[in-house]
PDB file of C-alpha atoms in Angstrom:
ATOM      1  CA  MET A 251       1.332 -16.054  -0.157  1.00  0.00           C
ATOM      2  CA  GLY A 252       3.014 -14.404   2.780  1.00  0.00           C
ATOM      3  CA  THR A 253       4.170 -10.827   3.054  1.00  0.00           C
ATOM      4  CA  GLU A 254       7.851 -11.689   2.516  1.00  0.00           C
ATOM      5  CA  ALA A 255       7.022 -13.579  -0.698  1.00  0.00           C
ATOM      6  CA  ASN A 256       4.901 -10.627  -1.834  1.00  0.00           C
ATOM      7  CA  LYS A 257       7.835  -8.269  -1.255  1.00  0.00           C
ATOM      8  CA  ILE A 258      10.047 -10.454  -3.455  1.00  0.00           C
ATOM      9  CA  ILE A 259       7.430 -10.456  -6.230  1.00  0.00           C
ATOM     10  CA  VAL A 260       7.200  -6.658  -6.072  1.00  0.00           C
ATOM     11  CA  ARG A 261      10.981  -6.210  -6.057  1.00  0.00           C
ATOM     12  CA  ASP A 262      11.219  -8.435  -9.159  1.00  0.00           C
ATOM     13  CA  PHE A 263       8.436  -6.395 -10.812  1.00  0.00           C
ATOM     14  CA  ILE A 264      10.300  -3.157 -10.096  1.00  0.00           C
ATOM     15  CA  LYS A 265      13.500  -4.673 -11.483  1.00  0.00           C
ATOM     16  CA  GLY A 266      11.493  -5.470 -14.636  1.00  0.00           C
ATOM     17  CA  ILE A 267      10.495  -1.808 -14.874  1.00  0.00           C
ATOM     18  CA  GLU A 268      14.075  -0.665 -14.329  1.00  0.00           C
ATOM     19  CA  THR A 269      15.462  -2.977 -17.002  1.00  0.00           C
ATOM     20  CA  GLY A 270      12.603  -2.429 -19.457  1.00  0.00           C
ATOM     21  CA  ASP A 271      11.682  -6.118 -19.398  1.00  0.00           C
ATOM     22  CA  LEU A 272       8.118  -6.182 -20.773  1.00  0.00           C
ATOM     23  CA  ASN A 273       8.006  -9.985 -20.563  1.00  0.00           C
ATOM     24  CA  CYS A 274       8.765  -9.836 -16.838  1.00  0.00           C
ATOM     25  CA  LEU A 275       6.043  -7.206 -16.365  1.00  0.00           C
ATOM     26  CA  ALA A 276       3.523  -9.262 -18.305  1.00  0.00           C
ATOM     27  CA  LEU A 277       4.311 -12.486 -16.439  1.00  0.00           C
ATOM     28  CA  SER A 278       4.269 -10.860 -12.993  1.00  0.00           C
ATOM     29  CA  THR A 279       0.783  -9.348 -13.398  1.00  0.00           C
ATOM     30  CA  THR A 280      -2.651 -10.947 -13.540  1.00  0.00           C
ATOM     31  CA  ASP A 281      -4.593 -10.847 -16.803  1.00  0.00           C
ATOM     32  CA  ASP A 282      -7.138  -8.470 -15.232  1.00  0.00           C
ATOM     33  CA  ALA A 283      -4.558  -6.210 -13.571  1.00  0.00           C
ATOM     34  CA  THR A 284      -5.272  -2.483 -13.324  1.00  0.00           C
ATOM     35  CA  PHE A 285      -2.743   0.341 -13.160  1.00  0.00           C
ATOM     36  CA  TRP A 286      -3.690   3.757 -11.764  1.00  0.00           C
ATOM     37  CA  VAL A 287      -1.431   6.828 -11.926  1.00  0.00           C
ATOM     38  CA  SER A 288      -1.997  10.115 -10.032  1.00  0.00           C
ATOM     39  CA  PRO A 289      -4.005  12.761 -11.915  1.00  0.00           C
ATOM     40  CA  THR A 290      -2.781  15.648 -14.105  1.00  0.00           C
ATOM     41  CA  THR A 291      -0.107  14.059 -16.306  1.00  0.00           C
ATOM     42  CA  ILE A 292      -0.409  12.614 -19.782  1.00  0.00           C
ATOM     43  CA  GLY A 293       0.074   9.159 -18.230  1.00  0.00           C
ATOM     44  CA  SER A 294      -2.560   9.596 -15.517  1.00  0.00           C
ATOM     45  CA  GLY A 295      -5.676   7.549 -15.072  1.00  0.00           C
ATOM     46  CA  THR A 296      -6.510   3.860 -14.905  1.00  0.00           C
ATOM     47  CA  ARG A 297      -5.276   1.392 -17.503  1.00  0.00           C
ATOM     48  CA  LEU A 298      -5.854  -2.277 -18.045  1.00  0.00           C
ATOM     49  CA  LYS A 299      -2.855  -4.576 -18.423  1.00  0.00           C
ATOM     50  CA  ASP A 300      -2.456  -4.552 -22.227  1.00  0.00           C
ATOM     51  CA  ASP A 301      -2.791  -0.769 -22.449  1.00  0.00           C
ATOM     52  CA  TRP A 302      -0.379  -0.303 -19.549  1.00  0.00           C
ATOM     53  CA  LEU A 303       2.179  -2.617 -21.157  1.00  0.00           C
ATOM     54  CA  GLN A 304       1.894  -0.624 -24.396  1.00  0.00           C
ATOM     55  CA  SER A 305       2.425   2.631 -22.506  1.00  0.00           C
ATOM     56  CA  MET A 306       5.460   1.163 -20.742  1.00  0.00           C
ATOM     57  CA  SER A 307       6.871  -0.008 -24.077  1.00  0.00           C
ATOM     58  CA  ALA A 308       6.401   3.493 -25.498  1.00  0.00           C
ATOM     59  CA  MET A 309       8.090   5.024 -22.454  1.00  0.00           C
ATOM     60  CA  PHE A 310      10.997   2.570 -22.639  1.00  0.00           C
ATOM     61  CA  SER A 311      11.519   3.518 -26.303  1.00  0.00           C
ATOM     62  CA  THR A 312      12.105   7.175 -25.293  1.00  0.00           C
ATOM     63  CA  LEU A 313      15.045   6.353 -23.017  1.00  0.00           C
ATOM     64  CA  ALA A 314      18.552   7.339 -24.042  1.00  0.00           C
ATOM     65  CA  GLU A 315      20.028   4.914 -21.511  1.00  0.00           C
ATOM     66  CA  PRO A 316      18.671   2.447 -18.953  1.00  0.00           C
ATOM     67  CA  MET A 317      16.765   4.027 -16.091  1.00  0.00           C
ATOM     68  CA  THR A 318      17.844   3.648 -12.505  1.00  0.00           C
ATOM     69  CA  LEU A 319      15.437   2.936  -9.669  1.00  0.00           C
ATOM     70  CA  GLU A 320      16.449   2.916  -6.038  1.00  0.00           C
ATOM     71  CA  VAL A 321      13.958   1.175  -3.782  1.00  0.00           C
ATOM     72  CA  GLY A 322      13.477   2.796  -0.400  1.00  0.00           C
ATOM     73  CA  ASP A 323      10.862   1.637   2.088  1.00  0.00           C
ATOM     74  CA  VAL A 324       9.055  -1.626   1.427  1.00  0.00           C
ATOM     75  CA  THR A 325       6.142  -2.464   3.705  1.00  0.00           C
ATOM     76  CA  ALA A 326       3.772  -5.393   3.324  1.00  0.00           C
ATOM     77  CA  GLU A 327       0.520  -6.371   4.952  1.00  0.00           C
ATOM     78  CA  ASP A 328      -2.026  -8.951   3.829  1.00  0.00           C
ATOM     79  CA  ASP A 329      -2.245  -8.716   0.005  1.00  0.00           C
ATOM     80  CA  ARG A 330      -0.596  -5.274  -0.251  1.00  0.00           C
ATOM     81  CA  VAL A 331       2.962  -4.051  -0.679  1.00  0.00           C
ATOM     82  CA  SER A 332       3.894  -0.385  -0.369  1.00  0.00           C
ATOM     83  CA  VAL A 333       7.132   0.803  -1.980  1.00  0.00           C
ATOM     84  CA  THR A 334       8.922   4.143  -2.120  1.00  0.00           C
ATOM     85  CA  MET A 335      11.479   4.783  -4.839  1.00  0.00           C
ATOM     86  CA  VAL A 336      13.643   7.415  -6.422  1.00  0.00           C
ATOM     87  CA  GLY A 337      14.812   7.091  -9.977  1.00  0.00           C
ATOM     88  CA  ARG A 338      16.333   8.768 -12.963  1.00  0.00           C
ATOM     89  CA  MET A 339      15.496   8.558 -16.645  1.00  0.00           C
ATOM     90  CA  HIS A 340      17.587  10.168 -19.368  1.00  0.00           C
ATOM     91  CA  LEU A 341      15.375  10.653 -22.411  1.00  0.00           C
ATOM     92  CA  GLN A 342      16.450  10.800 -26.039  1.00  0.00           C
ATOM     93  CA  ASN A 343      15.157  14.381 -26.267  1.00  0.00           C
ATOM     94  CA  GLY A 344      17.719  15.465 -23.664  1.00  0.00           C
ATOM     95  CA  LYS A 345      15.272  15.792 -20.768  1.00  0.00           C
ATOM     96  CA  VAL A 346      15.975  14.062 -17.470  1.00  0.00           C
ATOM     97  CA  TYR A 347      13.207  12.775 -15.234  1.00  0.00           C
ATOM     98  CA  ASN A 348      14.206  12.644 -11.565  1.00  0.00           C
ATOM     99  CA  GLY A 349      11.301  10.751 -10.101  1.00  0.00           C
ATOM    100  CA  HIS A 350      10.064  10.163  -6.594  1.00  0.00           C
ATOM    101  CA  TRP A 351       7.394   7.472  -6.356  1.00  0.00           C
ATOM    102  CA  HIS A 352       5.160   5.677  -3.984  1.00  0.00           C
ATOM    103  CA  MET A 353       3.550   2.528  -5.358  1.00  0.00           C
ATOM    104  CA  LEU A 354       0.860   0.576  -3.610  1.00  0.00           C
ATOM    105  CA  LEU A 355       0.589  -2.866  -5.171  1.00  0.00           C
ATOM    106  CA  PHE A 356      -2.081  -5.493  -4.583  1.00  0.00           C
ATOM    107  CA  LEU A 357      -1.289  -9.167  -5.127  1.00  0.00           C
ATOM    108  CA  ARG A 358      -3.395 -12.203  -5.885  1.00  0.00           C
ATOM    109  CA  ASP A 359      -2.167 -15.765  -6.455  1.00  0.00           C
ATOM    110  CA  GLY A 360       1.484 -14.690  -6.583  1.00  0.00           C
ATOM    111  CA  LYS A 361       0.981 -11.903  -9.123  1.00  0.00           C
ATOM    112  CA  ILE A 362       0.303  -8.191  -9.059  1.00  0.00           C
ATOM    113  CA  SER A 363      -3.397  -7.532  -9.613  1.00  0.00           C
ATOM    114  CA  ALA A 364      -3.468  -3.757  -9.136  1.00  0.00           C
ATOM    115  CA  MET A 365      -1.046  -0.872  -8.829  1.00  0.00           C
ATOM    116  CA  ARG A 366      -1.579   2.656  -7.580  1.00  0.00           C
ATOM    117  CA  GLU A 367       1.283   4.960  -8.492  1.00  0.00           C
ATOM    118  CA  TYR A 368       1.767   8.290  -6.733  1.00  0.00           C
ATOM    119  CA  LEU A 369       4.413  10.629  -8.098  1.00  0.00           C
ATOM    120  CA  ASP A 370       5.469  14.239  -8.514  1.00  0.00           C
ATOM    121  CA  THR A 371       2.845  15.049 -11.130  1.00  0.00           C
ATOM    122  CA  TYR A 372       4.194  18.515 -11.861  1.00  0.00           C
ATOM    123  CA  HIS A 373       7.671  17.216 -12.711  1.00  0.00           C
ATOM    124  CA  ALA A 374       6.230  14.269 -14.674  1.00  0.00           C
ATOM    125  CA  GLY A 375       4.077  16.709 -16.643  1.00  0.00           C
ATOM    126  CA  GLU A 376       7.114  18.903 -17.362  1.00  0.00           C
ATOM    127  CA  ILE A 377       9.021  15.937 -18.766  1.00  0.00           C
ATOM    128  CA  PHE A 378       6.338  13.761 -20.361  1.00  0.00           C
ATOM    129  CA  GLY A 379       3.512  16.252 -20.903  1.00  0.00           C
ATOM    130  CA  PHE A 380       0.231  17.423 -19.479  1.00  0.00           C
ATOM    131  CA  PRO A 381      -3.122  16.378 -21.010  1.00  0.00           C
ATOM    132  CA  GLU A 382      -3.855  19.968 -22.089  1.00  0.00           C
ATOM    133  CA  ALA A 383      -0.625  20.171 -24.087  1.00  0.00           C
ATOM    134  CA  ALA A 384      -1.354  16.866 -25.799  1.00  0.00           C
ATOM    135  CA  ALA A 385      -4.847  18.065 -26.722  1.00  0.00           C
ATOM    136  CA  GLN A 386      -3.427  21.318 -28.137  1.00  0.00           C
ATOM    137  CA  ARG A 387      -0.884  19.399 -30.246  1.00  0.00           C
ATOM    138  CA  ALA A 388      -3.654  17.165 -31.613  1.00  0.00           C
ATOM    139  CA  ALA A 389      -5.885  20.119 -32.578  1.00  0.00           C
TER     140      ALA A 389
END
């Protein structure tokens, strides 16, 4: 697929995230897709598709209202699409996540096969938790 088609696929994927459409996310990703998030937050690390979809479902269930995502720069080359975004999530616990993201997405056969998500890890940790805090709660 060409770079313009890849951009459309990625924009649809991001719309699926914004609207909490797990079916869209599942259909727009390959079965062997991987999802990597910057280190230091409770959501950091690499996940396979099913685990990532479960984590997205859990995150969607914490929202007090639909999130908003505003796409900024979208750049495509070969099998990659780079996207910057800002967004806002109002959580049921009263916290508000004001996110700034960069996603680098890799595509294969018209679907997303890998995602690398870079974000403000300090703010994400404040809102969603740091691994150390989760370990302390479990102990």
